[in-house]
GROMACS .gro file of C-alpha atoms in nm:
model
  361
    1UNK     CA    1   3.258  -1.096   0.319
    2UNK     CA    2   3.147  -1.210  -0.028
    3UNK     CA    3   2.839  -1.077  -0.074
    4UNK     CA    4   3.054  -0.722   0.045
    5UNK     CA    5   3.287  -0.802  -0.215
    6UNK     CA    6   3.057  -0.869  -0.478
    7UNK     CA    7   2.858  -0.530  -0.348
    8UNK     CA    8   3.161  -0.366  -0.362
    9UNK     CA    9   3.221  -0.476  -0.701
   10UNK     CA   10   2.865  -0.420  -0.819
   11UNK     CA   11   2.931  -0.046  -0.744
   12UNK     CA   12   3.224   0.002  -0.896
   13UNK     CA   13   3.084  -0.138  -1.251
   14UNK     CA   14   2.770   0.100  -1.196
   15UNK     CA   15   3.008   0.428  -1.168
   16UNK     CA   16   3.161   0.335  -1.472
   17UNK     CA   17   2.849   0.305  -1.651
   18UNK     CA   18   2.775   0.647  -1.510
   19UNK     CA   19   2.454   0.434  -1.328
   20UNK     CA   20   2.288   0.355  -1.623
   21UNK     CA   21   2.104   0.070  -1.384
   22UNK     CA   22   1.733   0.164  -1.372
   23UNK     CA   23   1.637   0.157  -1.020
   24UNK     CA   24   1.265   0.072  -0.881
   25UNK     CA   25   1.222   0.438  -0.744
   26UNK     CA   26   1.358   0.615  -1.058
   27UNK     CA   27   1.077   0.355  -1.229
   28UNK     CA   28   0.828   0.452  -1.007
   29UNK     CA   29   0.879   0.792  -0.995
   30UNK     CA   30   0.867   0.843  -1.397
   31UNK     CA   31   0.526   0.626  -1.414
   32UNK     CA   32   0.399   0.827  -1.140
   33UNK     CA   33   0.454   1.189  -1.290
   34UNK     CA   34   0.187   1.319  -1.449
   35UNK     CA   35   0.159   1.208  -1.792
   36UNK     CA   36   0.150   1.377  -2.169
   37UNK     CA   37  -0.089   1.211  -2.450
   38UNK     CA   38  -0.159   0.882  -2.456
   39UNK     CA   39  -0.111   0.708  -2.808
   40UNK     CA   40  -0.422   0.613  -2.981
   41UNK     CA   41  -0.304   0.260  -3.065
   42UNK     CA   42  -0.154   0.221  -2.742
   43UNK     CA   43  -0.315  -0.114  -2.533
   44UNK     CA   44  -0.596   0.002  -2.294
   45UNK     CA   45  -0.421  -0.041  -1.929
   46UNK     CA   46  -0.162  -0.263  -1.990
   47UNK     CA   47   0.251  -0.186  -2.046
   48UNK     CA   48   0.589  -0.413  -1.968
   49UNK     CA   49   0.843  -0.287  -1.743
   50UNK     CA   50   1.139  -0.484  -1.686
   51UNK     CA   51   1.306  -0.411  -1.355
   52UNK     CA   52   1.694  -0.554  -1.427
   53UNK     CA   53   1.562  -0.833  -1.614
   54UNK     CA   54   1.250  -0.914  -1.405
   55UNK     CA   55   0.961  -0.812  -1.680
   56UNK     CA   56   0.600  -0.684  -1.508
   57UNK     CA   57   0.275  -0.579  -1.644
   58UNK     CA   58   0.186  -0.228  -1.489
   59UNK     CA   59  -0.097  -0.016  -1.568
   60UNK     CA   60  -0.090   0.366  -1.518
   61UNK     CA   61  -0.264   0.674  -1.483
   62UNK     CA   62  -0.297   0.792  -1.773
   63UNK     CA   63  -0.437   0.485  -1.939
   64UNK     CA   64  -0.775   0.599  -1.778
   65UNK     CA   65  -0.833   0.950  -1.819
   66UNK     CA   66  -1.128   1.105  -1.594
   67UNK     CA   67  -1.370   1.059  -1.942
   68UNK     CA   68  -1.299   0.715  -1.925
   69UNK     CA   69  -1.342   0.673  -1.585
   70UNK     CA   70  -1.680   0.810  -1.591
   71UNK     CA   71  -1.795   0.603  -1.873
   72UNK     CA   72  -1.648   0.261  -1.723
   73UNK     CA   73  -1.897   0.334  -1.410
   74UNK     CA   74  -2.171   0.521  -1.562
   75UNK     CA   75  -2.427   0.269  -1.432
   76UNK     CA   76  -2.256   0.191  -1.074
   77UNK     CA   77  -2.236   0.381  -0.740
   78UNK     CA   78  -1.947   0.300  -0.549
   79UNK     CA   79  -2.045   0.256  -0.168
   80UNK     CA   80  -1.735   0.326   0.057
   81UNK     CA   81  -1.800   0.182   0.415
   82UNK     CA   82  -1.623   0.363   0.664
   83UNK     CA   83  -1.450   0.703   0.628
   84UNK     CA   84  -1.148   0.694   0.816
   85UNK     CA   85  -0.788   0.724   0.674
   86UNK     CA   86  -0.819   0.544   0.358
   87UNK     CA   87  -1.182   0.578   0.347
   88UNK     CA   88  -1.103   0.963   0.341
   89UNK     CA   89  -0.847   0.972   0.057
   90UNK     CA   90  -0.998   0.727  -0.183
   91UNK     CA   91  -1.367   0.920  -0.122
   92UNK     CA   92  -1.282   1.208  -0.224
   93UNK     CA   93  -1.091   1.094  -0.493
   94UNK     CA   94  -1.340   0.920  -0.638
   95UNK     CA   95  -1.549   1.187  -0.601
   96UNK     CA   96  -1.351   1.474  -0.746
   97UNK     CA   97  -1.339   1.272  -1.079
   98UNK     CA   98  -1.711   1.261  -1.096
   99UNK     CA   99  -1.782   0.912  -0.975
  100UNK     CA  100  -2.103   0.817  -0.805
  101UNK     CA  101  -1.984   0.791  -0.450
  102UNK     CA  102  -2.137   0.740  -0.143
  103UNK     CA  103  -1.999   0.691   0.158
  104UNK     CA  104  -2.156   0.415   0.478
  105UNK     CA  105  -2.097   0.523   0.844
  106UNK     CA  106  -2.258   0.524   1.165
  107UNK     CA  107  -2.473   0.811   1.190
  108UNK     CA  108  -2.347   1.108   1.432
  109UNK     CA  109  -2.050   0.903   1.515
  110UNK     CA  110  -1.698   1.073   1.462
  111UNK     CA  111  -1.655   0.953   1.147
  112UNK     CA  112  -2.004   1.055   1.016
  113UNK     CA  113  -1.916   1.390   1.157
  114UNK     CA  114  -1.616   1.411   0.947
  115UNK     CA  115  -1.788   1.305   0.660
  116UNK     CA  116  -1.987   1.618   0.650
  117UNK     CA  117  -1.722   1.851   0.731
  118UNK     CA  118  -1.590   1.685   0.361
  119UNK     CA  119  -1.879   1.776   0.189
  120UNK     CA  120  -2.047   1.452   0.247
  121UNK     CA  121  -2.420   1.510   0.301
  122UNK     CA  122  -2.674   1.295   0.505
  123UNK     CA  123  -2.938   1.139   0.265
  124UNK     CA  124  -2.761   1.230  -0.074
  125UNK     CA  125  -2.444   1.088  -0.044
  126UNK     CA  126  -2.355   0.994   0.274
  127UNK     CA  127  -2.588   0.694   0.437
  128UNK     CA  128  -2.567   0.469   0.780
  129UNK     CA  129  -2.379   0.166   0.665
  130UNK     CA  130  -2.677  -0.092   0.582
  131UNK     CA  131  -2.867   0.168   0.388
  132UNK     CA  132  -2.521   0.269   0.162
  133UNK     CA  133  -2.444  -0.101   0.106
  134UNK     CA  134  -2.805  -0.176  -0.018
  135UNK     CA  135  -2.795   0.110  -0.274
  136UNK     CA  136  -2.417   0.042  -0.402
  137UNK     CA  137  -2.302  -0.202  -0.636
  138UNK     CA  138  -1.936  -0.163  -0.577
  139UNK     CA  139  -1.895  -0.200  -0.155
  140UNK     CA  140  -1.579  -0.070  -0.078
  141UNK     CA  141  -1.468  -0.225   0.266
  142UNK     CA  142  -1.267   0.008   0.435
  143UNK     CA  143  -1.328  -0.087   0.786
  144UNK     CA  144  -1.015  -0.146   0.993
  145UNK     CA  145  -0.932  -0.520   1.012
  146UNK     CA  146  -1.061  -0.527   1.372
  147UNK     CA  147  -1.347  -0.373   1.236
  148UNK     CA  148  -1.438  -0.586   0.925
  149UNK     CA  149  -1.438  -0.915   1.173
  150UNK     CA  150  -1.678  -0.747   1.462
  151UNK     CA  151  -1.944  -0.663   1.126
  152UNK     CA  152  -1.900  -0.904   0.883
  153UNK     CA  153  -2.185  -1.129   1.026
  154UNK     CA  154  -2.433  -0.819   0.915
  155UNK     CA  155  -2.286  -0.683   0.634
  156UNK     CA  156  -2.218  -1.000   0.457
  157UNK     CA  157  -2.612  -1.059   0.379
  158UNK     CA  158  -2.624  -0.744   0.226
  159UNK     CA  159  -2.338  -0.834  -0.051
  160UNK     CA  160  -2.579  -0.982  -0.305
  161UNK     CA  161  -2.520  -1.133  -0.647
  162UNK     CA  162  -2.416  -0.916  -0.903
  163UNK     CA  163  -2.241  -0.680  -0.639
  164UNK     CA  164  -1.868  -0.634  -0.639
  165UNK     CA  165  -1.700  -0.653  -0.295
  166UNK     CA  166  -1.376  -0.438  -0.253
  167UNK     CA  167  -1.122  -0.397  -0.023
  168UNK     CA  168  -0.778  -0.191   0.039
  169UNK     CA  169  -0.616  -0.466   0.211
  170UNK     CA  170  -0.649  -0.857   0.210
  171UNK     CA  171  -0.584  -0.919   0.576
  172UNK     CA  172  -0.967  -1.018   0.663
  173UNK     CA  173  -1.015  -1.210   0.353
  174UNK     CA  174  -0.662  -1.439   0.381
  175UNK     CA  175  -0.704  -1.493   0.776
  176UNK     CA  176  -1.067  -1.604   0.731
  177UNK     CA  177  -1.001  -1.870   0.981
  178UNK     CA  178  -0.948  -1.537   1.236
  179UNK     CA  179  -1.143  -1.302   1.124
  180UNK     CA  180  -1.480  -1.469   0.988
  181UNK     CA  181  -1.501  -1.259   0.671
  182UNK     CA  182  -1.553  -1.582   0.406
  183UNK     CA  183  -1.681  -1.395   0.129
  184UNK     CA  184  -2.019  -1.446  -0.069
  185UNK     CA  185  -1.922  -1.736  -0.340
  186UNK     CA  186  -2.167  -1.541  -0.616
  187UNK     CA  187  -1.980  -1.181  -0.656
  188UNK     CA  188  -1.631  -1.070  -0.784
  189UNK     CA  189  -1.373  -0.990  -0.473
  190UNK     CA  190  -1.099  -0.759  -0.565
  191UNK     CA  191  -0.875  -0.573  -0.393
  192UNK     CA  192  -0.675  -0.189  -0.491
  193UNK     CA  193  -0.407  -0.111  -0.227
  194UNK     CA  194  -0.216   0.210  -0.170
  195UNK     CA  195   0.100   0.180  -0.083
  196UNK     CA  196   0.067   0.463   0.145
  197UNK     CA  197  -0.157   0.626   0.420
  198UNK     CA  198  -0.467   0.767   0.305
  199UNK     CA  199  -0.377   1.114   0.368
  200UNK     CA  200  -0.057   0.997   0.114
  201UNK     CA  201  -0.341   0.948  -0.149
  202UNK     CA  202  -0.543   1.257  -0.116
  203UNK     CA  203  -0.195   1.481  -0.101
  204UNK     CA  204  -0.028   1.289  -0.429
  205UNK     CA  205  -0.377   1.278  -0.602
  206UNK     CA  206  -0.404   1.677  -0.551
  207UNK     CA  207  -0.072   1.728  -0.687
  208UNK     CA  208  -0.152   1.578  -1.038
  209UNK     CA  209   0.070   1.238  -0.937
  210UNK     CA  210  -0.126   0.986  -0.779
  211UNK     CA  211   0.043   0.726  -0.518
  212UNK     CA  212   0.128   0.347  -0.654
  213UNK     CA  213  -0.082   0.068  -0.545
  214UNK     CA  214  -0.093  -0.325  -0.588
  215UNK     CA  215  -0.418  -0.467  -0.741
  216UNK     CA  216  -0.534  -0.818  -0.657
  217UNK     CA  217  -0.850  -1.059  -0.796
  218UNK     CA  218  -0.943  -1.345  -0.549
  219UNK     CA  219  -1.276  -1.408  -0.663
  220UNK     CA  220  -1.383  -1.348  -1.048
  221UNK     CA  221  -1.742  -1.432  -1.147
  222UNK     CA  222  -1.798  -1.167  -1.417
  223UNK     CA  223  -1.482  -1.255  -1.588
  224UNK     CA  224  -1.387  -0.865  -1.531
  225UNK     CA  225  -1.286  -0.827  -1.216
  226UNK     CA  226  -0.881  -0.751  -1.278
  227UNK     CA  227  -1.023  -0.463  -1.531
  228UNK     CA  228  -1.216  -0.332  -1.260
  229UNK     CA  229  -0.967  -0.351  -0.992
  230UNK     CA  230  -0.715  -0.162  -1.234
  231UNK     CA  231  -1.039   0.073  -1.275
  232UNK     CA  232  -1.089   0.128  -0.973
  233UNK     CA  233  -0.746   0.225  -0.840
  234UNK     CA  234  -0.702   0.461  -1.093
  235UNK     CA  235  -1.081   0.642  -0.946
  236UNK     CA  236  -0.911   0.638  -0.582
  237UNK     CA  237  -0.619   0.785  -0.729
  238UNK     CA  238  -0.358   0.552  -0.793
  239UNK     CA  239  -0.061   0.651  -1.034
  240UNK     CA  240   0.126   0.325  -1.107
  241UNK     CA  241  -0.023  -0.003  -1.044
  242UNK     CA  242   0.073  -0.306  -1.016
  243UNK     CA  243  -0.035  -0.681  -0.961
  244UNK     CA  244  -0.024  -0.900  -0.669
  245UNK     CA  245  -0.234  -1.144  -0.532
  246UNK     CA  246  -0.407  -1.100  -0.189
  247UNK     CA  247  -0.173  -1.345   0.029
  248UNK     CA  248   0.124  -1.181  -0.125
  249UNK     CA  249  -0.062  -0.821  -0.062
  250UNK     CA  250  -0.082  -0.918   0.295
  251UNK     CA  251   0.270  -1.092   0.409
  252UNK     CA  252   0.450  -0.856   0.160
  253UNK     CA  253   0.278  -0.606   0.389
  254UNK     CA  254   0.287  -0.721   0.758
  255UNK     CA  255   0.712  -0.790   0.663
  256UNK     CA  256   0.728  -0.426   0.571
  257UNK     CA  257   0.508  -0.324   0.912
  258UNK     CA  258   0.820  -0.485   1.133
  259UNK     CA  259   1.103  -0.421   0.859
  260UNK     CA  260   1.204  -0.083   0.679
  261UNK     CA  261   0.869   0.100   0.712
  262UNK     CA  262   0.783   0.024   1.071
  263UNK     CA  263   0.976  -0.159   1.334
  264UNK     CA  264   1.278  -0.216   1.197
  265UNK     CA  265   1.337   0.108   1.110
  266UNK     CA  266   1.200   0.254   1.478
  267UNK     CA  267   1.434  -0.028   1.612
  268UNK     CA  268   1.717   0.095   1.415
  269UNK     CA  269   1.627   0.465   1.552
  270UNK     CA  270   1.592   0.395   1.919
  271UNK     CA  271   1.927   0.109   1.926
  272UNK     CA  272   2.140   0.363   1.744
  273UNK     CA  273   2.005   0.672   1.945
  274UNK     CA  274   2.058   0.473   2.271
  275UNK     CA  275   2.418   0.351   2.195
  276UNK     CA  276   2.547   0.699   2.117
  277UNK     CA  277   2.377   0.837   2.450
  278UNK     CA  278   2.515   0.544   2.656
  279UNK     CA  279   2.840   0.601   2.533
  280UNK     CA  280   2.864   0.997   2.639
  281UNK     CA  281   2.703   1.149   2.287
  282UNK     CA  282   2.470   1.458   2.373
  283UNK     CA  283   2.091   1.418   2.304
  284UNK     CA  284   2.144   1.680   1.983
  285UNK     CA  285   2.424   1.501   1.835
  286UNK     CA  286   2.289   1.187   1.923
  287UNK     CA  287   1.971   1.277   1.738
  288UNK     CA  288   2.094   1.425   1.450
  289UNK     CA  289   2.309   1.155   1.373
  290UNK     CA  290   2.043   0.896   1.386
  291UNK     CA  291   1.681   1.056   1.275
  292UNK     CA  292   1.771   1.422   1.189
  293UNK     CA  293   2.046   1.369   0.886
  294UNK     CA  294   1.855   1.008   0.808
  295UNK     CA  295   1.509   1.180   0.734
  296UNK     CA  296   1.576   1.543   0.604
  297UNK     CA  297   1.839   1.458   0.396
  298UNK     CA  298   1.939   1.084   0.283
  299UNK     CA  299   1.592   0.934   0.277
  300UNK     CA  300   1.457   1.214   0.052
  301UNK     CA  301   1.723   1.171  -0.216
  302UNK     CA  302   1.695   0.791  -0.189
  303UNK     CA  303   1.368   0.842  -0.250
  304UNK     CA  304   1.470   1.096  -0.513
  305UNK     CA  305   1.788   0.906  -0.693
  306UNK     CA  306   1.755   0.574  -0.596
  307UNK     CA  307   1.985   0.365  -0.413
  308UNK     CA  308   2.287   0.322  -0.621
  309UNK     CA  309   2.319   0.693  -0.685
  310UNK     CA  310   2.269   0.717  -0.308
  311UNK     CA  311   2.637   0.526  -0.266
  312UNK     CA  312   2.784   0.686  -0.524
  313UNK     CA  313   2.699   1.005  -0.381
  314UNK     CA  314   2.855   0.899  -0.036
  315UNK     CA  315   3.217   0.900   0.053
  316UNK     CA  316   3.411   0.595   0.022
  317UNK     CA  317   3.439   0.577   0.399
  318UNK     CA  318   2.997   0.593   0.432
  319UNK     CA  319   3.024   0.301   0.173
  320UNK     CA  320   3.259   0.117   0.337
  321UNK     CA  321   3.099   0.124   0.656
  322UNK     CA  322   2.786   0.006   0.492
  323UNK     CA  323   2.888  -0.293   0.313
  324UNK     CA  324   3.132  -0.445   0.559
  325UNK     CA  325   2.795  -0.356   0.836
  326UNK     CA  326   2.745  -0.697   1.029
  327UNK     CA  327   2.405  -0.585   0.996
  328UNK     CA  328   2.446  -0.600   0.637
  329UNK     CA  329   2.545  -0.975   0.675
  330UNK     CA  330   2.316  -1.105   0.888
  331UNK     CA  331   1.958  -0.901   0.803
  332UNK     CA  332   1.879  -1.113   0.416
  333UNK     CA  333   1.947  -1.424   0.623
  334UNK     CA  334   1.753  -1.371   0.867
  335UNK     CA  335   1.419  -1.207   0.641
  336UNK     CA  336   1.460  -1.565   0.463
  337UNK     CA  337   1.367  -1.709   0.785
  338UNK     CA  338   0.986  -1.786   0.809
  339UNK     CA  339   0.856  -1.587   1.071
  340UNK     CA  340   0.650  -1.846   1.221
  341UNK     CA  341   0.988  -2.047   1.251
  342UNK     CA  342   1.080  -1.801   1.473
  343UNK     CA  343   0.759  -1.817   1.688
  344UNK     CA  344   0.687  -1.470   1.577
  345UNK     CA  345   0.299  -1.333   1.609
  346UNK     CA  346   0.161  -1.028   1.638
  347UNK     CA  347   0.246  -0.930   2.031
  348UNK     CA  348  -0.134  -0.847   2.074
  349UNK     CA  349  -0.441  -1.024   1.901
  350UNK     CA  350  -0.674  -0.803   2.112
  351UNK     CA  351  -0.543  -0.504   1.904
  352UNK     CA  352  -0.699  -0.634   1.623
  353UNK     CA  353  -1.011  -0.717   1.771
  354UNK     CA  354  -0.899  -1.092   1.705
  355UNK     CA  355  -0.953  -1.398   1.960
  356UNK     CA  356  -0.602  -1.462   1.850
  357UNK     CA  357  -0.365  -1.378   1.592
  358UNK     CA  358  -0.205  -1.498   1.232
  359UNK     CA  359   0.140  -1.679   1.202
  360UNK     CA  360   0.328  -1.509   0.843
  361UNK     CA  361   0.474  -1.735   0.615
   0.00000   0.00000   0.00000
């Protein structure tokens, strides 16, 4: 009941203030809006954002317009192995903002097959996978994880000195032990990652915005591998960027897979949906009341307003019955709980592709 008190209280000082408070999504959404002039004098890449207190180095946008872009990787060609969800949106990205991109598949396979209905064409810019990674110098890994662990044994000859080795997730790289992708000990390993589908960065990316994404440096030989991470995300269409580090890119990830963005949030669905049914709701009522009024009209202005305009917005009786919500109480307690604590793996390691599967932290 204290932490609903002091919720409660927490509110009430924010309507007074007329919710000055700046909230992560009303950050986000300003840095991700498409952006005027850039100062002349202003620091290449590199601004402080302090999030109630916490201050963060961000880079955006607009910090590396398309001229620069094109000038930072005049003499590379970005090699982007596999072409399927994020493969797809960062691609064409890159490509629309006149990098030198070519993309590694299997030839006449599905993905290859997409690939040309994209504009991709065989023998110009769009290569089986050994031939792309021998002519890149950037190799993008976008293999799913399953993926990256059945080929590494091949393609990790091919990642020579004075390559950079890239990837949109860190999974492979942090479970090593699992997935036998130990990187080459002579190249810088970076990492860009959308916080979003791939399809998320091609739509935001067309719309003059461009999606936010985490950058990460686990291996820097050049001594410029976090400039061309930031680079980088920016060419595959990133808006506001941040830093992270690849373990913290990968648990921070996996916990938001079974919390709010996947299972705990298709838990939440199906356990409220079921309850109202079992207890004589109709299916429409039922429904609406769980997905319908959650997804076409909360979520969006959460996503719009942020979450303490969200409350304020709500009647005293919806705020009520969210902070005095035993599942309010009891969900931070039990997120502090290491996972593996809780004997908690991934329910199928052949899924992955994996022999077995990771314990989180």
């Amino acid at each position: 009941m204290a932490a609903a008190r002091s919720a409660a209280r927490a509110l009430r000082i924010a309507a007074r203030a007329g919710v000055q408070q700046r909230t992560f999504a009303a950050v986000a959404r300003r840095v991700a809006m498409p952006q005027v002039a850039v100062p002349a004098m202003q620091a290449r890449g590199v601004k402080t954002m302090d999030f109630a207190g916490h201050k963060e180095t961000i880079y955006e946008r607009a910090d590396w317009p398309v001229e620069k872009l094109q000038e930072y990787f005049k003499n590379d060609t970005l090699a982007m192995i596999g072409y399927g969800s994020q493969g797809h949106g960062q691609g064409l990205n890159a490509r629309d903002q006149g990098l030198n991109v070519i993309v590694g598949v299997r030839k006449d396979g599905a993905s290859w097959k997409m690939a040309i209905e994209d504009g991709w064409v065989p023998g110009k810019n769009l290569f089986e996978v050994n031939e792309a990674i021998n002519k890149g110098t950037i190799i993008m890994n976008l293999l799913s994880d399953a993926a990256q662990s059945q080929t590494w044994k091949d393609i990790k000859p091919l990642i020579t000195k004075g390559k950079t080795l890239y990837f949109a997730h860190g999974f492979s790289v942090v479970y090593k032990d699992i997935t036998g992708v130990d990187v080459p000990e002579d190249v810088d390993v970076i990492l860009a990652a959308p916080k979003g589908s791939g399809r998320t960065v091609r739509t935001l990316f067309k719309e003059g915005r461009g999606i936010n994404a985490s950058i990460a440096v686990h291996q820097d030989v050049t001594g410029k591998a976090e400039e061309k991470a930031v680079a980088l995300a920016v060419g595959v269409g990133a808006g506001y960027i941040f830093k992270t580090t690849f373990k913290k890119e990968v648990f921070s990830d996996l916990y938001g897979e079974r919390g709010c963005l996947m299972g705990g949030i298709q838990g939440m669905f199906l356990a409220q949906y079921q309850v109202l049914r079992e207890r004589g709701h109709s299916p429409s009522e039922a429904f609406n009341e769980t997905v319908e009024e959650a997804t076409q009209s909360l979520y969006p202005l959460i996503g719009k307003n942020g979450m303490d305009w969200m409350f304020n917005a709500c009647s005293t009786t919806a705020r009520r019955g969210a902070l005095g919500s035993p599942l309010l109480r009891g969900l931070e307690a039990r997120l502090r709980r290491p996972l593996h604590r809780r004997r908690e793996r991934f329910r199928d390691p052949a899924l992955f592709g994996l022999q077995r599967c990771p314990r989180l932290p």
